[in-house]
Amino acid sequence: MRAVLARNLEGRGINLHPGTNLSELIKTERGIKVVIDHKSWWQMQCPLPLVITIPFSCRIPNTKWLNLGAGGIELDQTGAIKVDDYSRTNIPSIWAVTNGMNLAPVALMEGTCFAKTVFGGQPSKPDCGNKPCSGFSIPPLSTVGLSEEQAKEQANSDILVFASSVNPMKNTVTGSVLNLIVPLMFLSKRREKTIMKLVVDAEMDKVLGAPMCGPDASEIMQDTNTAVLCCCMVVTYLPPWLSNLQTVKACVCVAKFPYQLSV
């Protein structure tokens, strides 16, 4: 998936510099100087206005002004409130619900578990084992369930990995006349591939995980999460999406008939 995303980004004219840590940006008259981790300099020349997004930036818990220390509530190194499996702090009468992942469905689940535990007499632990996650690149990269490496470690039987790669319909139905009108740099996305993989339990024929790179991948993975949570069999996993449906169908067909469809 990393290789597919890298090819798609490079097809849009983006130069990638893997393995480089950014430590400082200095604005000069000629451009922007970028200081990387091994103290050497790289001069970035660009005649156009340049916008730089630094990846791996993160948010930190905004608990500094809550004065939680006065109540004896323990925090971790980042300032987040420490809780147990039931969202309870080290003070038995104080709970910190939705204190974890910044995802609305996860917050709803944690709130439901809290209500069942405290008011319903049914101790319930939030289960975040199979949560979909996305990298909002262009095109987006998303996954849900187990990766190939995780499946090999956790599965009780052999695993099978099926993959399908297609051209998105919107990149193929446009007329060839556009090639004479639109600059080539704007047509690079027409060469982008959409790829989807299924990680399957070979013995039970259950879907364990599904990564995808392509348009609307983040939305599709939210519904694919249902197949993973319900342990759907491959033959029953055929969601009714119009966008990128051919990718999902092809991936399922490969799983059902691996010798009749080449990937």
PDB file of C-alpha atoms in Angstrom:
ATOM      1  CA  MET A   1       0.000   0.000   0.000  1.00  0.00           C
ATOM      2  CA  ARG A   2       2.862   2.378   0.735  1.00  0.00           C
ATOM      3  CA  ALA A   3       4.300   1.747  -2.717  1.00  0.00           C
ATOM      4  CA  VAL A   4       0.931   2.364  -4.384  1.00  0.00           C
ATOM      5  CA  LEU A   5       0.448   5.636  -2.534  1.00  0.00           C
ATOM      6  CA  ALA A   6       3.997   6.731  -3.370  1.00  0.00           C
ATOM      7  CA  ARG A   7       3.441   6.073  -7.088  1.00  0.00           C
ATOM      8  CA  ASN A   8       0.168   7.996  -7.047  1.00  0.00           C
ATOM      9  CA  LEU A   9       1.767  10.984  -5.330  1.00  0.00           C
ATOM     10  CA  GLU A  10       4.746  10.969  -7.677  1.00  0.00           C
ATOM     11  CA  GLY A  11       2.312  10.852 -10.600  1.00  0.00           C
ATOM     12  CA  ARG A  12       0.960  14.192  -9.400  1.00  0.00           C
ATOM     13  CA  GLY A  13       4.429  15.734  -9.536  1.00  0.00           C
ATOM     14  CA  ILE A  14       5.198  15.418  -5.823  1.00  0.00           C
ATOM     15  CA  ASN A  15       8.815  14.674  -4.943  1.00  0.00           C
ATOM     16  CA  LEU A  16       9.150  12.331  -1.974  1.00  0.00           C
ATOM     17  CA  HIS A  17      12.122  12.300   0.388  1.00  0.00           C
ATOM     18  CA  PRO A  18      11.638   9.252   2.629  1.00  0.00           C
ATOM     19  CA  GLY A  19      13.782   8.776   5.690  1.00  0.00           C
ATOM     20  CA  THR A  20      14.301  12.513   6.170  1.00  0.00           C
ATOM     21  CA  ASN A  21      13.387  14.289   9.394  1.00  0.00           C
ATOM     22  CA  LEU A  22      12.576  17.972   9.148  1.00  0.00           C
ATOM     23  CA  SER A  23      14.035  20.063  11.968  1.00  0.00           C
ATOM     24  CA  GLU A  24      13.891  23.691  10.794  1.00  0.00           C
ATOM     25  CA  LEU A  25      12.525  25.913   8.016  1.00  0.00           C
ATOM     26  CA  ILE A  26      14.252  29.208   7.195  1.00  0.00           C
ATOM     27  CA  LYS A  27      12.701  31.712   4.799  1.00  0.00           C
ATOM     28  CA  THR A  28      15.181  33.467   2.505  1.00  0.00           C
ATOM     29  CA  GLU A  29      14.943  35.768  -0.502  1.00  0.00           C
ATOM     30  CA  ARG A  30      15.706  32.877  -2.860  1.00  0.00           C
ATOM     31  CA  GLY A  31      13.279  30.410  -1.372  1.00  0.00           C
ATOM     32  CA  ILE A  32      13.104  28.204   1.684  1.00  0.00           C
ATOM     33  CA  LYS A  33      16.025  26.467   3.299  1.00  0.00           C
ATOM     34  CA  VAL A  34      15.205  23.167   4.913  1.00  0.00           C
ATOM     35  CA  VAL A  35      17.367  21.806   7.715  1.00  0.00           C
ATOM     36  CA  ILE A  36      17.253  18.031   7.951  1.00  0.00           C
ATOM     37  CA  ASP A  37      18.339  15.756  10.740  1.00  0.00           C
ATOM     38  CA  HIS A  38      21.972  15.201   9.696  1.00  0.00           C
ATOM     39  CA  LYS A  39      22.707  18.960   9.786  1.00  0.00           C
ATOM     40  CA  SER A  40      23.105  19.367   6.039  1.00  0.00           C
ATOM     41  CA  TRP A  41      21.257  21.925   3.979  1.00  0.00           C
ATOM     42  CA  TRP A  42      18.944  21.524   1.048  1.00  0.00           C
ATOM     43  CA  GLN A  43      17.924  24.621  -0.907  1.00  0.00           C
ATOM     44  CA  MET A  44      14.356  24.427  -2.156  1.00  0.00           C
ATOM     45  CA  GLN A  45      13.925  26.708  -5.188  1.00  0.00           C
ATOM     46  CA  CYS A  46      10.367  27.398  -6.245  1.00  0.00           C
ATOM     47  CA  PRO A  47       9.166  30.372  -8.330  1.00  0.00           C
ATOM     48  CA  LEU A  48       5.582  29.785  -7.194  1.00  0.00           C
ATOM     49  CA  PRO A  49       4.114  30.452  -3.738  1.00  0.00           C
ATOM     50  CA  LEU A  50       5.081  27.459  -1.626  1.00  0.00           C
ATOM     51  CA  VAL A  51       2.923  25.871   1.047  1.00  0.00           C
ATOM     52  CA  ILE A  52       4.602  23.275   3.237  1.00  0.00           C
ATOM     53  CA  THR A  53       2.684  20.867   5.416  1.00  0.00           C
ATOM     54  CA  ILE A  54       4.708  19.134   8.103  1.00  0.00           C
ATOM     55  CA  PRO A  55       3.457  15.593   8.682  1.00  0.00           C
ATOM     56  CA  PHE A  56       3.346  13.757  11.987  1.00  0.00           C
ATOM     57  CA  SER A  57       2.150  16.843  13.805  1.00  0.00           C
ATOM     58  CA  CYS A  58      -0.242  15.918  16.580  1.00  0.00           C
ATOM     59  CA  ARG A  59      -2.591  17.374  19.139  1.00  0.00           C
ATOM     60  CA  ILE A  60      -1.906  17.186  22.848  1.00  0.00           C
ATOM     61  CA  PRO A  61      -4.563  16.965  25.577  1.00  0.00           C
ATOM     62  CA  ASN A  62      -5.739  20.391  26.723  1.00  0.00           C
ATOM     63  CA  THR A  63      -5.804  19.514  30.426  1.00  0.00           C
ATOM     64  CA  LYS A  64      -3.286  22.044  31.671  1.00  0.00           C
ATOM     65  CA  TRP A  65      -5.909  24.531  32.906  1.00  0.00           C
ATOM     66  CA  LEU A  66      -8.209  21.982  34.550  1.00  0.00           C
ATOM     67  CA  ASN A  67      -6.062  21.795  37.696  1.00  0.00           C
ATOM     68  CA  LEU A  68      -6.598  18.044  37.860  1.00  0.00           C
ATOM     69  CA  GLY A  69      -3.667  17.631  40.198  1.00  0.00           C
ATOM     70  CA  ALA A  70      -5.684  19.288  42.965  1.00  0.00           C
ATOM     71  CA  GLY A  71      -8.090  16.367  42.836  1.00  0.00           C
ATOM     72  CA  GLY A  72      -5.326  13.788  42.728  1.00  0.00           C
ATOM     73  CA  ILE A  73      -6.131  12.673  39.179  1.00  0.00           C
ATOM     74  CA  GLU A  74      -3.164  11.048  37.488  1.00  0.00           C
ATOM     75  CA  LEU A  75      -2.000  12.121  34.021  1.00  0.00           C
ATOM     76  CA  ASP A  76       0.412  10.494  31.610  1.00  0.00           C
ATOM     77  CA  GLN A  77       3.447  12.149  30.024  1.00  0.00           C
ATOM     78  CA  THR A  78       1.374  13.833  27.304  1.00  0.00           C
ATOM     79  CA  GLY A  79      -1.146  15.281  29.748  1.00  0.00           C
ATOM     80  CA  ALA A  80      -3.892  12.759  29.000  1.00  0.00           C
ATOM     81  CA  ILE A  81      -5.989  11.454  31.879  1.00  0.00           C
ATOM     82  CA  LYS A  82      -5.120   7.910  32.897  1.00  0.00           C
ATOM     83  CA  VAL A  83      -8.122   5.577  32.891  1.00  0.00           C
ATOM     84  CA  ASP A  84      -8.743   1.852  33.247  1.00  0.00           C
ATOM     85  CA  ASP A  85     -10.587  -0.388  30.798  1.00  0.00           C
ATOM     86  CA  TYR A  86     -13.906   1.103  31.922  1.00  0.00           C
ATOM     87  CA  SER A  87     -12.866   4.789  31.540  1.00  0.00           C
ATOM     88  CA  ARG A  88     -12.469   5.225  35.309  1.00  0.00           C
ATOM     89  CA  THR A  89      -9.620   7.347  36.675  1.00  0.00           C
ATOM     90  CA  ASN A  90      -7.518   6.514  39.716  1.00  0.00           C
ATOM     91  CA  ILE A  91     -10.223   8.288  41.760  1.00  0.00           C
ATOM     92  CA  PRO A  92     -13.139   5.773  41.844  1.00  0.00           C
ATOM     93  CA  SER A  93     -15.806   8.491  41.706  1.00  0.00           C
ATOM     94  CA  ILE A  94     -14.299  10.302  38.695  1.00  0.00           C
ATOM     95  CA  TRP A  95     -14.566   9.045  35.125  1.00  0.00           C
ATOM     96  CA  ALA A  96     -13.017  10.381  31.920  1.00  0.00           C
ATOM     97  CA  VAL A  97     -15.181   9.195  29.051  1.00  0.00           C
ATOM     98  CA  THR A  98     -14.250   9.726  25.368  1.00  0.00           C
ATOM     99  CA  ASN A  99     -10.741  10.505  26.554  1.00  0.00           C
ATOM    100  CA  GLY A 100      -9.042   8.413  23.873  1.00  0.00           C
ATOM    101  CA  MET A 101      -9.345   8.320  20.102  1.00  0.00           C
ATOM    102  CA  ASN A 102     -10.583  11.403  18.283  1.00  0.00           C
ATOM    103  CA  LEU A 103     -13.321   9.529  16.433  1.00  0.00           C
ATOM    104  CA  ALA A 104     -17.042  10.225  16.823  1.00  0.00           C
ATOM    105  CA  PRO A 105     -18.135   6.536  16.596  1.00  0.00           C
ATOM    106  CA  VAL A 106     -15.574   5.613  19.261  1.00  0.00           C
ATOM    107  CA  ALA A 107     -16.832   8.409  21.516  1.00  0.00           C
ATOM    108  CA  LEU A 108     -20.412   7.172  21.126  1.00  0.00           C
ATOM    109  CA  MET A 109     -19.353   3.619  21.955  1.00  0.00           C
ATOM    110  CA  GLU A 110     -17.430   4.731  25.048  1.00  0.00           C
ATOM    111  CA  GLY A 111     -20.400   6.801  26.229  1.00  0.00           C
ATOM    112  CA  THR A 112     -22.717   3.821  25.792  1.00  0.00           C
ATOM    113  CA  CYS A 113     -20.360   1.550  27.721  1.00  0.00           C
ATOM    114  CA  PHE A 114     -20.115   4.141  30.501  1.00  0.00           C
ATOM    115  CA  ALA A 115     -23.913   4.369  30.796  1.00  0.00           C
ATOM    116  CA  LYS A 116     -24.269   0.585  30.917  1.00  0.00           C
ATOM    117  CA  THR A 117     -21.535   0.262  33.532  1.00  0.00           C
ATOM    118  CA  VAL A 118     -22.610   3.069  35.874  1.00  0.00           C
ATOM    119  CA  PHE A 119     -26.370   3.254  35.429  1.00  0.00           C
ATOM    120  CA  GLY A 120     -27.320  -0.115  33.939  1.00  0.00           C
ATOM    121  CA  GLY A 121     -25.396  -2.465  36.175  1.00  0.00           C
ATOM    122  CA  GLN A 122     -23.771  -4.082  33.127  1.00  0.00           C
ATOM    123  CA  PRO A 123     -19.987  -3.569  33.241  1.00  0.00           C
ATOM    124  CA  SER A 124     -18.957  -2.959  29.622  1.00  0.00           C
ATOM    125  CA  LYS A 125     -15.481  -2.357  28.247  1.00  0.00           C
ATOM    126  CA  PRO A 126     -15.095  -0.239  25.091  1.00  0.00           C
ATOM    127  CA  ASP A 127     -13.707  -2.405  22.300  1.00  0.00           C
ATOM    128  CA  CYS A 128     -11.463  -0.488  19.906  1.00  0.00           C
ATOM    129  CA  GLY A 129      -9.828  -3.546  18.393  1.00  0.00           C
ATOM    130  CA  ASN A 130     -11.167  -3.180  14.847  1.00  0.00           C
ATOM    131  CA  LYS A 131     -11.326   0.526  14.245  1.00  0.00           C
ATOM    132  CA  PRO A 132     -10.994   1.928  10.716  1.00  0.00           C
ATOM    133  CA  CYS A 133      -8.218   4.448  10.242  1.00  0.00           C
ATOM    134  CA  SER A 134      -7.292   6.658   7.316  1.00  0.00           C
ATOM    135  CA  GLY A 135      -4.464   8.741   5.988  1.00  0.00           C
ATOM    136  CA  PHE A 136      -6.051  11.649   4.159  1.00  0.00           C
ATOM    137  CA  SER A 137      -3.604  11.799   1.296  1.00  0.00           C
ATOM    138  CA  ILE A 138      -4.474  12.113  -2.396  1.00  0.00           C
ATOM    139  CA  PRO A 139      -5.826   9.548  -3.004  1.00  0.00           C
ATOM    140  CA  PRO A 140      -6.638   8.523   0.584  1.00  0.00           C
ATOM    141  CA  LEU A 141      -5.201   5.395   2.186  1.00  0.00           C
ATOM    142  CA  SER A 142      -7.408   3.544   4.648  1.00  0.00           C
ATOM    143  CA  THR A 143      -7.500   0.217   6.452  1.00  0.00           C
ATOM    144  CA  VAL A 144      -9.542  -1.746   8.954  1.00  0.00           C
ATOM    145  CA  GLY A 145      -8.914  -4.945  10.856  1.00  0.00           C
ATOM    146  CA  LEU A 146      -5.668  -6.871  10.899  1.00  0.00           C
ATOM    147  CA  SER A 147      -2.697  -6.285   8.648  1.00  0.00           C
ATOM    148  CA  GLU A 148      -0.924  -9.208   7.013  1.00  0.00           C
ATOM    149  CA  GLU A 149       1.721  -9.275   9.748  1.00  0.00           C
ATOM    150  CA  GLN A 150      -0.852  -9.082  12.551  1.00  0.00           C
ATOM    151  CA  ALA A 151      -2.978 -11.795  10.958  1.00  0.00           C
ATOM    152  CA  LYS A 152       0.016 -14.127  10.740  1.00  0.00           C
ATOM    153  CA  GLU A 153       0.662 -13.660  14.456  1.00  0.00           C
ATOM    154  CA  GLN A 154      -2.934 -13.857  15.698  1.00  0.00           C
ATOM    155  CA  ALA A 155      -4.739 -16.196  13.301  1.00  0.00           C
ATOM    156  CA  ASN A 156      -5.174 -19.808  14.354  1.00  0.00           C
ATOM    157  CA  SER A 157      -4.799 -21.044  10.780  1.00  0.00           C
ATOM    158  CA  ASP A 158      -3.152 -20.002   7.534  1.00  0.00           C
ATOM    159  CA  ILE A 159      -4.164 -16.705   5.980  1.00  0.00           C
ATOM    160  CA  LEU A 160      -4.814 -15.770   2.383  1.00  0.00           C
ATOM    161  CA  VAL A 161      -4.259 -12.317   0.908  1.00  0.00           C
ATOM    162  CA  PHE A 162      -6.179 -11.274  -2.202  1.00  0.00           C
ATOM    163  CA  ALA A 163      -5.658  -8.049  -4.096  1.00  0.00           C
ATOM    164  CA  SER A 164      -7.295  -6.204  -6.961  1.00  0.00           C
ATOM    165  CA  SER A 165      -6.058  -3.136  -8.813  1.00  0.00           C
ATOM    166  CA  VAL A 166      -8.220  -1.198 -11.268  1.00  0.00           C
ATOM    167  CA  ASN A 167      -8.526   2.193 -12.886  1.00  0.00           C
ATOM    168  CA  PRO A 168     -11.331   4.200 -11.220  1.00  0.00           C
ATOM    169  CA  MET A 169     -14.233   4.686 -13.589  1.00  0.00           C
ATOM    170  CA  LYS A 170     -14.027   8.477 -13.469  1.00  0.00           C
ATOM    171  CA  ASN A 171     -10.418   8.227 -14.677  1.00  0.00           C
ATOM    172  CA  THR A 172     -11.287   6.086 -17.704  1.00  0.00           C
ATOM    173  CA  VAL A 173     -14.613   7.329 -19.094  1.00  0.00           C
ATOM    174  CA  THR A 174     -13.407  10.847 -19.869  1.00  0.00           C
ATOM    175  CA  GLY A 175     -12.910  11.480 -23.560  1.00  0.00           C
ATOM    176  CA  SER A 176      -9.512  11.470 -25.210  1.00  0.00           C
ATOM    177  CA  VAL A 177     -10.183  15.018 -26.437  1.00  0.00           C
ATOM    178  CA  LEU A 178      -9.265  16.219 -22.951  1.00  0.00           C
ATOM    179  CA  ASN A 179      -5.677  15.257 -23.666  1.00  0.00           C
ATOM    180  CA  LEU A 180      -5.526  18.081 -26.203  1.00  0.00           C
ATOM    181  CA  ILE A 181      -7.091  20.663 -23.908  1.00  0.00           C
ATOM    182  CA  VAL A 182      -6.029  20.004 -20.334  1.00  0.00           C
ATOM    183  CA  PRO A 183      -2.321  20.248 -19.437  1.00  0.00           C
ATOM    184  CA  LEU A 184      -0.638  16.953 -18.729  1.00  0.00           C
ATOM    185  CA  MET A 185      -0.044  17.825 -15.070  1.00  0.00           C
ATOM    186  CA  PHE A 186      -3.809  17.888 -14.516  1.00  0.00           C
ATOM    187  CA  LEU A 187      -4.260  14.520 -16.216  1.00  0.00           C
ATOM    188  CA  SER A 188      -1.760  12.657 -14.062  1.00  0.00           C
ATOM    189  CA  LYS A 189      -4.517  11.538 -11.732  1.00  0.00           C
ATOM    190  CA  ARG A 190      -6.097   9.605 -14.630  1.00  0.00           C
ATOM    191  CA  ARG A 191      -3.214   7.159 -14.339  1.00  0.00           C
ATOM    192  CA  GLU A 192      -3.812   6.531 -10.658  1.00  0.00           C
ATOM    193  CA  LYS A 193      -4.730   3.015  -9.648  1.00  0.00           C
ATOM    194  CA  THR A 194      -7.183   1.981  -6.963  1.00  0.00           C
ATOM    195  CA  ILE A 195      -6.040  -1.073  -5.057  1.00  0.00           C
ATOM    196  CA  MET A 196      -7.803  -3.119  -2.395  1.00  0.00           C
ATOM    197  CA  LYS A 197      -6.663  -6.151  -0.460  1.00  0.00           C
ATOM    198  CA  LEU A 198      -8.517  -8.711   1.626  1.00  0.00           C
ATOM    199  CA  VAL A 199      -6.807 -10.574   4.463  1.00  0.00           C
ATOM    200  CA  VAL A 200      -8.768 -13.799   4.940  1.00  0.00           C
ATOM    201  CA  ASP A 201      -8.667 -16.699   7.379  1.00  0.00           C
ATOM    202  CA  ALA A 202      -7.993 -19.654   5.069  1.00  0.00           C
ATOM    203  CA  GLU A 203      -9.821 -22.208   7.220  1.00  0.00           C
ATOM    204  CA  MET A 204     -12.905 -20.219   8.219  1.00  0.00           C
ATOM    205  CA  ASP A 205     -13.035 -18.055   5.067  1.00  0.00           C
ATOM    206  CA  LYS A 206     -13.549 -14.978   7.269  1.00  0.00           C
ATOM    207  CA  VAL A 207     -12.482 -11.432   6.433  1.00  0.00           C
ATOM    208  CA  LEU A 208      -9.809 -10.372   8.951  1.00  0.00           C
ATOM    209  CA  GLY A 209      -8.698  -7.092   7.426  1.00  0.00           C
ATOM    210  CA  ALA A 210      -8.995  -4.902   4.358  1.00  0.00           C
ATOM    211  CA  PRO A 211      -6.625  -2.087   3.360  1.00  0.00           C
ATOM    212  CA  MET A 212      -7.461   0.155   0.413  1.00  0.00           C
ATOM    213  CA  CYS A 213      -5.884   3.041  -1.474  1.00  0.00           C
ATOM    214  CA  GLY A 214      -8.104   5.025  -3.800  1.00  0.00           C
ATOM    215  CA  PRO A 215     -10.928   7.576  -4.000  1.00  0.00           C
ATOM    216  CA  ASP A 216     -13.440   7.389  -1.128  1.00  0.00           C
ATOM    217  CA  ALA A 217     -11.339   4.762   0.656  1.00  0.00           C
ATOM    218  CA  SER A 218     -11.980   6.353   4.045  1.00  0.00           C
ATOM    219  CA  GLU A 219     -15.756   6.171   3.582  1.00  0.00           C
ATOM    220  CA  ILE A 220     -15.682   2.628   2.226  1.00  0.00           C
ATOM    221  CA  MET A 221     -13.618   1.385   5.163  1.00  0.00           C
ATOM    222  CA  GLN A 222     -16.285   2.555   7.608  1.00  0.00           C
ATOM    223  CA  ASP A 223     -18.722   0.071   6.076  1.00  0.00           C
ATOM    224  CA  THR A 224     -16.040  -2.572   5.655  1.00  0.00           C
ATOM    225  CA  ASN A 225     -15.607  -2.376   9.422  1.00  0.00           C
ATOM    226  CA  THR A 226     -19.009  -4.073   9.721  1.00  0.00           C
ATOM    227  CA  ALA A 227     -17.753  -7.056   7.726  1.00  0.00           C
ATOM    228  CA  VAL A 228     -14.714  -7.385   9.989  1.00  0.00           C
ATOM    229  CA  LEU A 229     -16.650  -6.982  13.248  1.00  0.00           C
ATOM    230  CA  CYS A 230     -19.293  -9.502  12.162  1.00  0.00           C
ATOM    231  CA  CYS A 231     -16.664 -11.942  10.824  1.00  0.00           C
ATOM    232  CA  CYS A 232     -18.353 -12.039   7.429  1.00  0.00           C
ATOM    233  CA  MET A 233     -17.392 -14.763   5.007  1.00  0.00           C
ATOM    234  CA  VAL A 234     -15.845 -13.733   1.719  1.00  0.00           C
ATOM    235  CA  VAL A 235     -18.842 -14.978  -0.267  1.00  0.00           C
ATOM    236  CA  THR A 236     -21.165 -12.667   1.677  1.00  0.00           C
ATOM    237  CA  TYR A 237     -18.911  -9.613   1.578  1.00  0.00           C
ATOM    238  CA  LEU A 238     -20.147  -7.623  -1.430  1.00  0.00           C
ATOM    239  CA  PRO A 239     -21.143  -4.108  -0.321  1.00  0.00           C
ATOM    240  CA  PRO A 240     -23.447  -2.094  -2.607  1.00  0.00           C
ATOM    241  CA  TRP A 241     -21.207   0.872  -3.356  1.00  0.00           C
ATOM    242  CA  LEU A 242     -21.369   2.575  -6.697  1.00  0.00           C
ATOM    243  CA  SER A 243     -17.998   4.264  -6.272  1.00  0.00           C
ATOM    244  CA  ASN A 244     -15.118   1.801  -6.687  1.00  0.00           C
ATOM    245  CA  LEU A 245     -17.554  -1.115  -6.694  1.00  0.00           C
ATOM    246  CA  GLN A 246     -15.533  -2.827  -9.425  1.00  0.00           C
ATOM    247  CA  THR A 247     -12.506  -2.933  -7.104  1.00  0.00           C
ATOM    248  CA  VAL A 248     -14.444  -4.606  -4.305  1.00  0.00           C
ATOM    249  CA  LYS A 249     -16.126  -7.048  -6.694  1.00  0.00           C
ATOM    250  CA  ALA A 250     -12.829  -7.976  -8.306  1.00  0.00           C
ATOM    251  CA  CYS A 251     -11.192  -8.504  -4.930  1.00  0.00           C
ATOM    252  CA  VAL A 252     -14.033 -10.763  -3.790  1.00  0.00           C
ATOM    253  CA  CYS A 253     -13.990 -12.652  -7.090  1.00  0.00           C
ATOM    254  CA  VAL A 254     -10.279 -13.293  -6.701  1.00  0.00           C
ATOM    255  CA  ALA A 255     -10.979 -14.717  -3.257  1.00  0.00           C
ATOM    256  CA  LYS A 256     -13.747 -16.982  -4.578  1.00  0.00           C
ATOM    257  CA  PHE A 257     -12.139 -17.979  -7.865  1.00  0.00           C
ATOM    258  CA  PRO A 258      -8.374 -17.408  -7.522  1.00  0.00           C
ATOM    259  CA  TYR A 259      -7.528 -19.313 -10.703  1.00  0.00           C
ATOM    260  CA  GLN A 260     -10.084 -17.644 -12.953  1.00  0.00           C
ATOM    261  CA  LEU A 261      -9.163 -14.011 -12.451  1.00  0.00           C
ATOM    262  CA  SER A 262      -5.666 -12.631 -12.669  1.00  0.00           C
ATOM    263  CA  VAL A 263      -4.648  -9.702 -10.500  1.00  0.00           C
TER     264      VAL A 263
END
